[in-house]
Amino acid sequence: MNVIPTVGVLLFQKDNVLLVKHGEAASHITGSYGLPSGRIERGETVKQAAIRELHEETGLIAIENDLEELPIELPPVDIKRSDGTTKRFSITIFLCRKFRGKLMQSEETVPQWIDRNTIDTL
């Protein structure tokens, strides 16, 4: 199975973490939660992809200097998609230390600040 490289962005606000809830238009399972994340497009650096995905999925804006790549090496993971297929993804995660803008939902995602102590209940 081919591995699809992706990026994710981790944001905190006090005791909350920003997650996106996937809607019916997303290729993720409807109602599932995750970090603002997505595929790296041709010609993009990983940081450029992270900035783009953050903005597309949440409305928030960051610049490259606001992102710090986390020194976490996660193995590729198989994720079931809304069309019933399973695809294998790798991910590079960035901590976003500074951002601006207002949360806005997209056709695919609804961004929500979630208390980090309740994440395991989602």
Short mmCIF file of C-alpha atoms in Angstrom, two decimals, residues 1 4 11 13-14 17-18 33-34 46 54 63-64 66 71-72 85 92 103 106 111 115 121-122:
data_model
loop_
_atom_site.label_atom_id
_atom_site.label_comp_id
_atom_site.label_asym_id
_atom_site.label_seq_id
_atom_site.Cartn_x
_atom_site.Cartn_y
_atom_site.Cartn_z
CA MET A 1 0.00 0.00 0.00
CA ILE A 4 0.52 9.31 1.52
CA LEU A 11 -2.56 24.40 18.57
CA GLN A 13 -5.20 27.80 23.92
CA LYS A 14 -4.91 27.51 27.69
CA VAL A 17 -6.53 21.92 21.89
CA LEU A 18 -7.87 22.78 18.45
CA TYR A 33 -12.20 14.39 15.06
CA GLY A 34 -8.59 15.12 14.23
CA VAL A 46 5.88 20.59 4.67
CA LEU A 54 -4.57 25.14 8.92
CA ILE A 63 3.50 31.93 9.08
CA GLU A 64 6.44 29.56 8.78
CA ASP A 66 5.18 30.27 13.93
CA PRO A 71 10.47 15.61 17.03
CA ILE A 72 7.99 12.75 16.89
CA THR A 85 -11.50 2.32 1.39
CA THR A 92 4.64 15.37 10.18
CA LEU A 103 -12.29 30.19 13.52
CA SER A 106 -15.34 24.81 5.86
CA PRO A 111 -12.98 23.60 14.09
CA ASP A 115 -10.64 20.66 26.64
CA THR A 121 -14.17 10.81 25.12
CA LEU A 122 -14.52 11.86 21.48
#
